[in-house]
Amino acid sequence: MDKLIITGGARLDGEIRISGAKNSALPILAATLLCNGPVTVANLPHLHDITTMIELFGRMGIEPVIDEKLSVEINPNTIKTLVAPYELVKTMRASILVLGPMVARFGYAEVALPGGCAIGSRPVDLHIRGLEAMGAVIDVEGGYIKAKAPEGGLNGANFFFDTVSVTGTENIMMAAALANGRSVLQNSAREPEVVDLANFLNAMGAKVSGAGTDTIIIDGVKELHPATYRVMPDRIETGTYLVAAAVTGGRVKVKDTDPTILEAVLEKLKEAGAEVTTGEDWIELNMHGKRPKAVNVRTAPYPAFPTDMQAQFISLNAIAEGTGAVIETIFENRFMHVYELHRMGAKIQVEGNTAIVTGTETLKGAPVMATDLRASASLVISALVAEGDTLIDRIYHIDRGYECIEEKLQMLGAKIRRVPG
Ligand code: EPU
């Protein structure tokens, strides 16, 4: 298992390019299943989760064609089996995103039920109930969700999400694109990735409106046609590099990104004392050598502060001036990084869903273990300011969501290297 060794103390300074968004690329790849013909998806990030999705397509008999820039062409008409097997789903929960498109397009799907997860229980009841509302008959048997569309296909439905769910909204929106008649999805997730998926569906001829608000209206069409689409930039990767620069007192310009999709994060960085300037597709953060000030953060669905940036802000608060409270409202067990950060000398107290972080002037390098994707980002960030070396184990979590993290950090002047293990 590869490990990362980071020698802290270098002040980050430089420019990097942001990759395509993982959490947009995954539903968009799943949505290609809805198309009657080949679809090309560009700006895919080079990540393990994307490879897993492509492998899943391979298992179903579809052979995606990938070019050297990681554009992928998928022709779902070659599908042979309608099964997403457990051994792939257990490595990536987002595999559940093929459920809606498969039932809508092919009338049947068998998708392994994702089990528990390092950050919470993460049920998929809303995905199932949404499809049932459209007339699908669903049995959960032998650890698999077996879903069958009624004769004549899924029917449009009014569905209310009693919890805001990103992939839940995406799954039902994709299914509704090919259903008979109109669907109205209320209390939908408003995340930019949902909007990106809606834009992709519309590029293939779907009739989706209201994405980005809590009510999405979909008028089903008979079929979707081939299209070429470019995945939006990754707002969480963007935010992670901005925090990395901030904790080191440094400066970073992130390019090929979109400042309008991470306003809550930029506000918190300004509150922490960063100078933030933006252009159409770039953001520059400059701390001018200062130590950040601690900030209070409460995660909630978009446009509020994202849970996927919570761990990184705990790292920021850990070396900041003052004390900050970080409240996690989305997932019930998303503080695993705290216990690793304790090993580096961080002063963090967890009470229920709140972490009280008292900033300390120095952290100390230590061997630590990544437990999930964003938790690992917070370990990397803390290691960048810690005295001495930090050895981060289980970095396959990082490779799921951060493209070329060591190369990008090296370009900013960090002392980081990967050691094969
Ligand atoms: N929930 C239910 N029932 C459901 C679905 C969700 O109760 O059927 C609950 C969850 O347990 C959770 C809340 O609803 O408490 C929100 O979960 P959501 O469904 O929105 O999460 P997700 O769609 O599984 C996506 C991202 C996550 C991100 C969350 C929240 C993808 C592929 N994943 O997950 O990304 O944290 O939304 O914004 O889009 C990551 O990239 O590191 C990551 C975990």
Tab-separated table of C-alpha atoms and ligand atoms in Angstrom:
chain	number	residue	atom	x	y	z
A	1	MET	CA	0.000	0.000	0.000
A	2	ASP	CA	1.427	3.380	-1.032
A	3	LYS	CA	2.112	5.996	1.613
A	4	LEU	CA	2.769	9.719	1.502
A	5	ILE	CA	5.638	11.358	3.341
A	6	ILE	CA	5.242	15.071	3.906
A	7	THR	CA	7.859	17.309	5.482
A	8	GLY	CA	6.039	20.303	6.897
A	9	GLY	CA	7.070	23.921	6.932
A	10	ALA	CA	7.126	24.997	3.285
A	11	ARG	CA	4.933	28.016	2.556
A	12	LEU	CA	2.861	27.125	-0.523
A	13	ASP	CA	3.182	29.496	-3.467
A	14	GLY	CA	2.163	28.956	-7.075
A	15	GLU	CA	-0.531	28.070	-9.569
A	16	ILE	CA	-2.347	24.810	-10.274
A	17	ARG	CA	-5.144	23.594	-12.510
A	18	ILE	CA	-8.305	22.109	-11.039
A	19	SER	CA	-9.578	18.794	-12.411
A	20	GLY	CA	-13.081	17.806	-13.466
A	21	ALA	CA	-15.452	17.169	-10.547
A	22	LYS	CA	-15.564	13.593	-9.283
A	23	ASN	CA	-19.095	13.957	-7.927
A	24	SER	CA	-20.302	15.326	-11.242
A	25	ALA	CA	-18.385	12.886	-13.442
A	26	LEU	CA	-19.830	9.833	-11.634
A	27	PRO	CA	-23.539	10.648	-12.205
A	28	ILE	CA	-22.781	11.871	-15.731
A	29	LEU	CA	-21.104	8.555	-16.572
A	30	ALA	CA	-24.135	6.736	-15.115
A	31	ALA	CA	-26.459	8.932	-17.194
A	32	THR	CA	-24.763	7.862	-20.423
A	33	LEU	CA	-26.712	4.592	-19.959
A	34	LEU	CA	-29.877	6.511	-20.854
A	35	CYS	CA	-28.641	7.426	-24.316
A	36	ASN	CA	-29.580	5.661	-27.514
A	37	GLY	CA	-26.097	5.809	-29.064
A	38	PRO	CA	-22.528	6.793	-28.219
A	39	VAL	CA	-21.855	9.664	-25.804
A	40	THR	CA	-18.548	11.431	-25.170
A	41	VAL	CA	-17.717	12.794	-21.729
A	42	ALA	CA	-14.692	15.105	-21.429
A	43	ASN	CA	-12.691	16.575	-18.523
A	44	LEU	CA	-13.002	13.399	-16.485
A	45	PRO	CA	-10.638	13.474	-13.523
A	46	HIS	CA	-7.980	10.776	-13.415
A	47	LEU	CA	-9.226	9.097	-10.243
A	48	HIS	CA	-9.744	5.662	-8.853
A	49	ASP	CA	-13.521	6.159	-8.498
A	50	ILE	CA	-13.799	6.995	-12.201
A	51	THR	CA	-11.857	3.854	-13.087
A	52	THR	CA	-14.232	1.853	-10.877
A	53	MET	CA	-17.262	3.252	-12.723
A	54	ILE	CA	-15.639	2.423	-16.069
A	55	GLU	CA	-14.851	-1.071	-14.787
A	56	LEU	CA	-18.502	-1.441	-13.797
A	57	PHE	CA	-19.514	-0.578	-17.355
A	58	GLY	CA	-17.055	-3.200	-18.600
A	59	ARG	CA	-18.726	-5.818	-16.367
A	60	MET	CA	-22.071	-4.936	-17.916
A	61	GLY	CA	-20.661	-5.575	-21.394
A	62	ILE	CA	-20.099	-1.954	-22.399
A	63	GLU	CA	-16.561	-1.175	-23.515
A	64	PRO	CA	-15.838	2.511	-22.938
A	65	VAL	CA	-13.216	3.974	-25.295
A	66	ILE	CA	-10.815	6.281	-23.479
A	67	ASP	CA	-8.482	8.723	-25.238
A	68	GLU	CA	-5.202	10.065	-23.865
A	69	LYS	CA	-6.884	13.181	-22.422
A	70	LEU	CA	-9.311	10.951	-20.515
A	71	SER	CA	-12.330	11.746	-22.634
A	72	VAL	CA	-14.451	8.659	-22.714
A	73	GLU	CA	-16.887	7.444	-25.329
A	74	ILE	CA	-19.624	5.134	-24.110
A	75	ASN	CA	-22.155	3.298	-26.226
A	76	PRO	CA	-24.749	1.826	-23.853
A	77	ASN	CA	-26.499	0.006	-26.683
A	78	THR	CA	-23.905	-2.751	-26.298
A	79	ILE	CA	-25.025	-3.569	-22.719
A	80	LYS	CA	-25.255	-7.305	-21.993
A	81	THR	CA	-26.047	-7.678	-18.295
A	82	LEU	CA	-28.092	-5.436	-16.048
A	83	VAL	CA	-26.207	-6.241	-12.863
A	84	ALA	CA	-23.895	-4.069	-10.736
A	85	PRO	CA	-22.034	-6.668	-8.639
A	86	TYR	CA	-21.292	-6.361	-4.930
A	87	GLU	CA	-17.517	-6.551	-5.314
A	88	LEU	CA	-17.557	-3.222	-7.202
A	89	VAL	CA	-20.408	-1.511	-5.346
A	90	LYS	CA	-18.745	-2.181	-1.985
A	91	THR	CA	-15.655	-0.281	-3.143
A	92	MET	CA	-17.694	2.668	-4.396
A	93	ARG	CA	-21.154	3.603	-3.111
A	94	ALA	CA	-21.740	5.919	-6.073
A	95	SER	CA	-22.294	2.746	-8.169
A	96	ILE	CA	-25.904	3.066	-6.943
A	97	LEU	CA	-26.198	5.810	-9.582
A	98	VAL	CA	-26.647	3.221	-12.338
A	99	LEU	CA	-29.897	1.994	-10.744
A	100	GLY	CA	-32.246	4.736	-12.021
A	101	PRO	CA	-30.833	4.900	-15.565
A	102	MET	CA	-30.887	1.085	-16.009
A	103	VAL	CA	-34.496	0.637	-14.889
A	104	ALA	CA	-35.597	3.617	-16.981
A	105	ARG	CA	-33.800	2.581	-20.157
A	106	PHE	CA	-33.739	-1.231	-20.004
A	107	GLY	CA	-36.686	-1.951	-17.689
A	108	TYR	CA	-34.647	-3.894	-15.128
A	109	ALA	CA	-31.641	-3.520	-12.828
A	110	GLU	CA	-29.878	-5.457	-10.129
A	111	VAL	CA	-27.568	-3.321	-8.042
A	112	ALA	CA	-25.843	-4.529	-4.897
A	113	LEU	CA	-27.024	-2.704	-1.819
A	114	PRO	CA	-24.118	-0.565	-0.599
A	115	GLY	CA	-23.307	-1.467	2.995
A	116	GLY	CA	-22.201	0.815	5.811
A	117	CYS	CA	-19.552	3.403	5.287
A	118	ALA	CA	-16.711	5.038	7.227
A	119	ILE	CA	-18.608	8.323	7.541
A	120	GLY	CA	-22.120	7.147	8.436
A	121	SER	CA	-24.901	4.665	7.786
A	122	ARG	CA	-25.784	6.228	4.414
A	123	PRO	CA	-29.038	4.430	3.551
A	124	VAL	CA	-30.461	4.431	0.000
A	125	ASP	CA	-34.153	4.259	0.934
A	126	LEU	CA	-34.929	7.480	-0.948
A	127	HIS	CA	-33.480	6.102	-4.185
A	128	ILE	CA	-35.731	3.061	-3.803
A	129	ARG	CA	-38.854	4.997	-2.793
A	130	GLY	CA	-38.419	7.473	-5.640
A	131	LEU	CA	-38.310	4.666	-8.197
A	132	GLU	CA	-41.281	2.940	-6.556
A	133	ALA	CA	-43.230	6.193	-6.884
A	134	MET	CA	-42.582	5.897	-10.631
A	135	GLY	CA	-44.088	2.419	-10.689
A	136	ALA	CA	-40.951	0.277	-10.339
A	137	VAL	CA	-41.374	-2.950	-8.392
A	138	ILE	CA	-38.405	-3.331	-6.084
A	139	ASP	CA	-37.271	-6.304	-4.018
A	140	VAL	CA	-34.219	-6.356	-1.841
A	141	GLU	CA	-32.954	-9.926	-1.957
A	142	GLY	CA	-29.605	-11.519	-1.192
A	143	GLY	CA	-28.034	-8.089	-0.698
A	144	TYR	CA	-29.214	-6.826	-4.085
A	145	ILE	CA	-31.780	-4.207	-5.075
A	146	LYS	CA	-33.801	-5.826	-7.878
A	147	ALA	CA	-35.875	-3.232	-9.683
A	148	LYS	CA	-38.334	-3.834	-12.497
A	149	ALA	CA	-40.157	-1.160	-14.477
A	150	PRO	CA	-43.869	-1.654	-15.264
A	151	GLU	CA	-44.967	-2.722	-18.754
A	152	GLY	CA	-44.596	0.380	-20.942
A	153	GLY	CA	-41.878	1.883	-18.735
A	154	LEU	CA	-41.602	4.076	-15.646
A	155	ASN	CA	-44.272	6.698	-15.109
A	156	GLY	CA	-43.611	10.296	-14.130
A	157	ALA	CA	-44.380	10.997	-10.471
A	158	ASN	CA	-44.444	13.681	-7.816
A	159	PHE	CA	-41.828	12.807	-5.229
A	160	PHE	CA	-40.819	14.580	-2.024
A	161	PHE	CA	-37.357	13.822	-0.603
A	162	ASP	CA	-37.774	13.856	3.174
A	163	THR	CA	-33.991	14.308	3.486
A	164	VAL	CA	-31.999	16.296	0.952
A	165	SER	CA	-29.946	13.713	-0.933
A	166	VAL	CA	-27.475	14.481	-3.706
A	167	THR	CA	-27.229	11.071	-5.396
A	168	GLY	CA	-30.883	10.375	-4.509
A	169	THR	CA	-31.954	13.460	-6.477
A	170	GLU	CA	-29.613	12.478	-9.310
A	171	ASN	CA	-30.883	8.891	-9.532
A	172	ILE	CA	-34.543	9.876	-9.681
A	173	MET	CA	-33.899	12.783	-12.061
A	174	MET	CA	-32.110	10.406	-14.464
A	175	ALA	CA	-34.922	7.846	-14.283
A	176	ALA	CA	-37.542	10.560	-14.847
A	177	ALA	CA	-35.781	11.717	-18.021
A	178	LEU	CA	-37.140	8.649	-19.879
A	179	ALA	CA	-40.377	8.147	-17.897
A	180	ASN	CA	-43.854	8.653	-19.302
A	181	GLY	CA	-45.089	12.162	-18.522
A	182	ARG	CA	-44.040	14.737	-15.949
A	183	SER	CA	-42.131	14.236	-12.693
A	184	VAL	CA	-41.864	16.868	-10.006
A	185	LEU	CA	-39.081	16.324	-7.454
A	186	GLN	CA	-39.465	18.379	-4.318
A	187	ASN	CA	-36.883	19.113	-1.633
A	188	SER	CA	-34.281	18.180	-4.241
A	189	ALA	CA	-30.565	18.692	-3.652
A	190	ARG	CA	-29.373	22.016	-5.114
A	191	GLU	CA	-25.696	21.061	-5.440
A	192	PRO	CA	-23.885	22.335	-8.570
A	193	GLU	CA	-23.237	18.692	-9.522
A	194	VAL	CA	-27.008	18.155	-9.805
A	195	VAL	CA	-27.154	21.144	-12.162
A	196	ASP	CA	-24.239	19.765	-14.211
A	197	LEU	CA	-26.061	16.441	-14.560
A	198	ALA	CA	-29.280	18.211	-15.602
A	199	ASN	CA	-27.317	20.163	-18.237
A	200	PHE	CA	-25.863	16.906	-19.534
A	201	LEU	CA	-29.313	15.276	-19.693
A	202	ASN	CA	-30.630	18.314	-21.573
A	203	ALA	CA	-27.664	18.127	-23.965
A	204	MET	CA	-28.935	14.635	-24.854
A	205	GLY	CA	-32.454	16.002	-25.451
A	206	ALA	CA	-34.023	15.580	-21.992
A	207	LYS	CA	-36.466	18.165	-20.654
A	208	VAL	CA	-35.269	19.030	-17.176
A	209	SER	CA	-35.917	22.416	-15.567
A	210	GLY	CA	-35.422	23.839	-12.089
A	211	ALA	CA	-32.129	22.061	-11.309
A	212	GLY	CA	-30.296	24.203	-8.748
A	213	THR	CA	-33.599	24.953	-6.969
A	214	ASP	CA	-35.398	22.591	-4.607
A	215	THR	CA	-38.072	21.735	-7.199
A	216	ILE	CA	-36.944	19.945	-10.327
A	217	ILE	CA	-39.444	19.316	-13.120
A	218	ILE	CA	-38.738	16.642	-15.688
A	219	ASP	CA	-40.897	15.996	-18.733
A	220	GLY	CA	-40.010	12.501	-19.859
A	221	VAL	CA	-38.977	11.958	-23.482
A	222	LYS	CA	-39.019	8.735	-25.539
A	223	GLU	CA	-35.275	8.616	-26.091
A	224	LEU	CA	-32.069	10.563	-25.549
A	225	HIS	CA	-29.643	11.254	-28.383
A	226	PRO	CA	-25.823	11.214	-28.552
A	227	ALA	CA	-23.980	14.258	-27.227
A	228	THR	CA	-20.567	15.451	-26.117
A	229	TYR	CA	-20.258	17.000	-22.671
A	230	ARG	CA	-17.512	18.511	-20.499
A	231	VAL	CA	-17.644	17.872	-16.753
A	232	MET	CA	-17.592	20.960	-14.485
A	233	PRO	CA	-14.582	21.766	-12.237
A	234	ASP	CA	-14.241	20.146	-8.822
A	235	ARG	CA	-15.266	22.631	-6.124
A	236	ILE	CA	-14.016	20.420	-3.296
A	237	GLU	CA	-10.582	19.972	-4.864
A	238	THR	CA	-10.554	23.750	-5.349
A	239	GLY	CA	-11.433	24.391	-1.716
A	240	THR	CA	-8.903	21.849	-0.468
A	241	TYR	CA	-5.961	23.599	-2.202
A	242	LEU	CA	-7.149	26.989	-0.981
A	243	VAL	CA	-7.169	25.720	2.616
A	244	ALA	CA	-3.746	24.097	2.081
A	245	ALA	CA	-2.312	27.454	1.027
A	246	ALA	CA	-4.071	29.246	3.897
A	247	VAL	CA	-2.673	27.005	6.647
A	248	THR	CA	0.877	27.534	5.388
A	249	GLY	CA	0.437	31.324	5.286
A	250	GLY	CA	1.001	31.067	1.535
A	251	ARG	CA	-0.508	32.001	-1.808
A	252	VAL	CA	-2.166	29.895	-4.479
A	253	LYS	CA	-3.909	30.627	-7.742
A	254	VAL	CA	-6.274	27.828	-8.754
A	255	LYS	CA	-7.192	27.882	-12.425
A	256	ASP	CA	-9.890	26.200	-14.561
A	257	THR	CA	-12.317	26.407	-11.661
A	258	ASP	CA	-15.526	28.311	-10.903
A	259	PRO	CA	-15.612	30.750	-7.954
A	260	THR	CA	-19.425	30.949	-8.009
A	261	ILE	CA	-19.879	27.372	-6.768
A	262	LEU	CA	-17.984	27.644	-3.502
A	263	GLU	CA	-19.106	30.918	-2.025
A	264	ALA	CA	-19.712	29.533	1.483
A	265	VAL	CA	-16.122	28.231	1.552
A	266	LEU	CA	-14.623	31.470	0.207
A	267	GLU	CA	-16.538	33.465	2.848
A	268	LYS	CA	-15.052	31.307	5.615
A	269	LEU	CA	-11.548	31.693	4.177
A	270	LYS	CA	-11.967	35.474	4.158
A	271	GLU	CA	-13.215	35.312	7.749
A	272	ALA	CA	-10.043	33.352	8.561
A	273	GLY	CA	-8.028	36.328	7.307
A	274	ALA	CA	-7.253	35.302	3.724
A	275	GLU	CA	-7.237	37.768	0.855
A	276	VAL	CA	-9.347	36.131	-1.848
A	277	THR	CA	-9.603	37.461	-5.393
A	278	THR	CA	-11.545	35.827	-8.197
A	279	GLY	CA	-11.882	35.944	-11.960
A	280	GLU	CA	-14.212	34.088	-14.280
A	281	ASP	CA	-12.392	30.764	-13.972
A	282	TRP	CA	-9.780	31.320	-11.255
A	283	ILE	CA	-9.410	32.057	-7.557
A	284	GLU	CA	-6.337	33.434	-5.842
A	285	LEU	CA	-5.831	33.168	-2.105
A	286	ASN	CA	-3.075	35.022	-0.292
A	287	MET	CA	-2.428	34.830	3.460
A	288	HIS	CA	0.611	37.162	3.268
A	289	GLY	CA	2.462	34.980	5.777
A	290	LYS	CA	-0.196	35.335	8.471
A	291	ARG	CA	-1.574	32.618	10.692
A	292	PRO	CA	-5.315	32.023	10.052
A	293	LYS	CA	-7.980	32.969	12.571
A	294	ALA	CA	-10.261	30.173	13.789
A	295	VAL	CA	-13.757	30.081	12.233
A	296	ASN	CA	-17.060	28.466	13.170
A	297	VAL	CA	-18.454	26.133	10.527
A	298	ARG	CA	-21.772	24.309	10.207
A	299	THR	CA	-22.214	21.874	7.351
A	300	ALA	CA	-25.555	21.694	5.507
A	301	PRO	CA	-26.811	21.010	1.972
A	302	TYR	CA	-25.769	23.454	-0.780
A	303	PRO	CA	-25.552	26.439	-0.896
A	304	ALA	CA	-24.480	26.192	2.764
A	305	PHE	CA	-21.044	24.998	3.823
A	306	PRO	CA	-20.258	21.533	2.306
A	307	THR	CA	-19.649	18.485	4.502
A	308	ASP	CA	-16.897	17.558	2.032
A	309	MET	CA	-14.887	20.595	3.277
A	310	GLN	CA	-15.472	20.000	6.999
A	311	ALA	CA	-12.307	17.964	7.654
A	312	GLN	CA	-10.097	20.503	5.865
A	313	PHE	CA	-11.472	23.335	8.041
A	314	ILE	CA	-10.813	21.319	11.191
A	315	SER	CA	-7.179	21.270	10.058
A	316	LEU	CA	-7.279	25.008	9.447
A	317	ASN	CA	-8.704	25.664	12.905
A	318	ALA	CA	-6.158	23.296	14.459
A	319	ILE	CA	-3.310	25.724	13.706
A	320	ALA	CA	-5.357	28.942	13.807
A	321	GLU	CA	-5.476	31.731	16.374
A	322	GLY	CA	-8.447	31.157	18.673
A	323	THR	CA	-11.127	28.481	18.956
A	324	GLY	CA	-13.649	27.375	16.326
A	325	ALA	CA	-16.694	25.107	16.521
A	326	VAL	CA	-17.287	22.769	13.595
A	327	ILE	CA	-20.769	21.254	13.440
A	328	GLU	CA	-21.428	18.303	11.107
A	329	THR	CA	-25.123	17.951	10.247
A	330	ILE	CA	-25.013	15.638	7.192
A	331	PHE	CA	-23.185	12.491	8.300
A	332	GLU	CA	-23.217	11.035	11.803
A	333	ASN	CA	-19.665	9.708	11.918
A	334	ARG	CA	-17.527	12.130	9.986
A	335	PHE	CA	-14.904	13.026	12.596
A	336	MET	CA	-12.485	10.101	12.179
A	337	HIS	CA	-9.712	12.497	11.124
A	338	VAL	CA	-9.905	14.174	14.546
A	339	TYR	CA	-8.380	11.158	16.256
A	340	GLU	CA	-5.514	11.056	13.763
A	341	LEU	CA	-4.977	14.813	14.146
A	342	HIS	CA	-4.680	14.262	17.921
A	343	ARG	CA	-1.595	12.201	17.088
A	344	MET	CA	-0.085	15.338	15.573
A	345	GLY	CA	-0.843	17.446	18.650
A	346	ALA	CA	-4.135	19.024	17.568
A	347	LYS	CA	-6.459	20.180	20.364
A	348	ILE	CA	-9.909	19.037	19.345
A	349	GLN	CA	-12.796	17.948	21.512
A	350	VAL	CA	-15.734	16.122	19.975
A	351	GLU	CA	-19.178	16.385	21.595
A	352	GLY	CA	-21.853	14.648	19.514
A	353	ASN	CA	-21.852	16.305	16.092
A	354	THR	CA	-19.666	19.223	17.188
A	355	ALA	CA	-15.884	19.474	17.202
A	356	ILE	CA	-14.417	22.285	19.274
A	357	VAL	CA	-11.008	23.070	17.859
A	358	THR	CA	-8.528	25.165	19.833
A	359	GLY	CA	-5.752	26.356	17.590
A	360	THR	CA	-2.180	25.603	18.509
A	361	GLU	CA	0.870	27.310	17.015
A	362	THR	CA	2.608	24.085	16.026
A	363	LEU	CA	1.587	20.576	15.080
A	364	LYS	CA	4.133	17.764	15.058
A	365	GLY	CA	4.632	15.229	12.287
A	366	ALA	CA	3.558	11.665	13.131
A	367	PRO	CA	2.561	8.448	11.398
A	368	VAL	CA	-1.190	8.717	10.686
A	369	MET	CA	-3.811	6.756	8.817
A	370	ALA	CA	-6.320	7.988	6.249
A	371	THR	CA	-9.856	6.770	6.970
A	372	ASP	CA	-11.893	8.316	4.166
A	373	LEU	CA	-11.366	10.658	1.263
A	374	ARG	CA	-11.863	14.065	2.890
A	375	ALA	CA	-10.348	12.900	6.186
A	376	SER	CA	-7.172	12.124	4.259
A	377	ALA	CA	-7.172	15.612	2.743
A	378	SER	CA	-7.198	17.052	6.249
A	379	LEU	CA	-4.196	14.909	7.234
A	380	VAL	CA	-2.281	16.157	4.188
A	381	ILE	CA	-3.134	19.780	5.057
A	382	SER	CA	-2.031	19.383	8.661
A	383	ALA	CA	1.170	17.622	7.595
A	384	LEU	CA	2.060	20.622	5.413
A	385	VAL	CA	2.398	22.827	8.520
A	386	ALA	CA	3.559	20.229	11.040
A	387	GLU	CA	7.145	20.189	12.274
A	388	GLY	CA	9.079	17.286	10.792
A	389	ASP	CA	7.786	14.340	8.778
A	390	THR	CA	4.261	12.938	8.621
A	391	LEU	CA	3.777	9.492	7.143
A	392	ILE	CA	0.228	9.017	5.850
A	393	ASP	CA	-0.899	5.432	5.411
A	394	ARG	CA	-3.879	4.078	3.411
A	395	ILE	CA	-3.677	6.839	0.835
A	396	TYR	CA	-5.842	4.887	-1.598
A	397	HIS	CA	-8.582	6.990	-0.005
A	398	ILE	CA	-6.877	10.133	-1.363
A	399	ASP	CA	-6.474	8.646	-4.832
A	400	ARG	CA	-10.242	8.170	-5.014
A	401	GLY	CA	-10.798	11.908	-5.109
A	402	TYR	CA	-7.627	13.962	-5.650
A	403	GLU	CA	-5.933	13.759	-9.033
A	404	CYS	CA	-2.121	13.811	-8.830
A	405	ILE	CA	-2.138	15.305	-5.347
A	406	GLU	CA	1.596	15.023	-4.780
A	407	GLU	CA	2.473	16.544	-8.166
A	408	LYS	CA	0.093	19.452	-7.599
A	409	LEU	CA	1.402	20.115	-4.093
A	410	GLN	CA	4.996	19.832	-5.304
A	411	MET	CA	4.233	22.484	-7.921
A	412	LEU	CA	3.221	24.732	-5.031
A	413	GLY	CA	6.504	24.050	-3.243
A	414	ALA	CA	5.406	21.378	-0.758
A	415	LYS	CA	7.816	18.659	0.306
A	416	ILE	CA	5.760	15.576	-0.412
A	417	ARG	CA	6.571	12.210	-1.889
A	418	ARG	CA	4.836	8.903	-2.444
A	419	VAL	CA	6.511	5.750	-1.262
A	420	PRO	CA	5.328	2.410	-2.538
A	421	GLY	CA	4.494	-0.017	0.212
B	1	EPU	N1	-29.843	9.763	3.104
B	1	EPU	C1	-30.925	9.031	3.516
B	1	EPU	N2	-31.542	8.202	2.617
B	1	EPU	C2	-31.134	8.116	1.323
B	1	EPU	C3	-30.044	8.887	0.896
B	1	EPU	C4	-29.415	9.711	1.816
B	1	EPU	O1	-31.309	9.091	4.679
B	1	EPU	O2	-31.745	7.350	0.571
B	1	EPU	C5	-29.145	10.645	4.068
B	1	EPU	C6	-27.680	10.247	4.277
B	1	EPU	O3	-27.538	9.224	5.217
B	1	EPU	C7	-27.064	11.554	4.715
B	1	EPU	C8	-27.886	12.605	3.956
B	1	EPU	O4	-29.050	11.946	3.519
B	1	EPU	O5	-27.253	11.744	6.093
B	1	EPU	C9	-27.205	13.200	2.766
B	1	EPU	O6	-26.599	12.209	1.978
B	1	EPU	P1	-26.561	12.271	0.396
B	1	EPU	O7	-27.478	11.250	-0.154
B	1	EPU	O8	-26.740	13.685	-0.054
B	1	EPU	O9	-25.078	11.819	0.111
B	1	EPU	P2	-24.606	11.032	-1.159
B	1	EPU	O10	-25.443	11.440	-2.308
B	1	EPU	O11	-24.459	9.596	-0.826
B	1	EPU	C10	-22.942	12.826	-2.065
B	1	EPU	C11	-21.475	12.893	-2.381
B	1	EPU	C12	-20.687	12.867	-1.067
B	1	EPU	C13	-21.117	14.075	-0.234
B	1	EPU	C14	-22.633	14.039	-0.006
B	1	EPU	C15	-23.172	15.254	0.727
B	1	EPU	C16	-21.358	11.809	-4.533
B	1	EPU	C17	-20.922	10.650	-5.345
B	1	EPU	N3	-21.121	11.746	-3.222
B	1	EPU	O12	-23.149	11.603	-1.361
B	1	EPU	O13	-19.327	12.985	-1.413
B	1	EPU	O14	-20.460	14.062	1.006
B	1	EPU	O15	-23.317	13.962	-1.273
B	1	EPU	O16	-22.873	16.414	0.035
B	1	EPU	O17	-21.883	12.774	-5.066
B	1	EPU	C18	-16.989	12.732	-1.122
B	1	EPU	O18	-16.821	13.164	-2.266
B	1	EPU	O19	-16.032	12.589	-0.302
B	1	EPU	C19	-18.336	12.384	-0.661
B	1	EPU	C20	-18.546	11.595	0.389
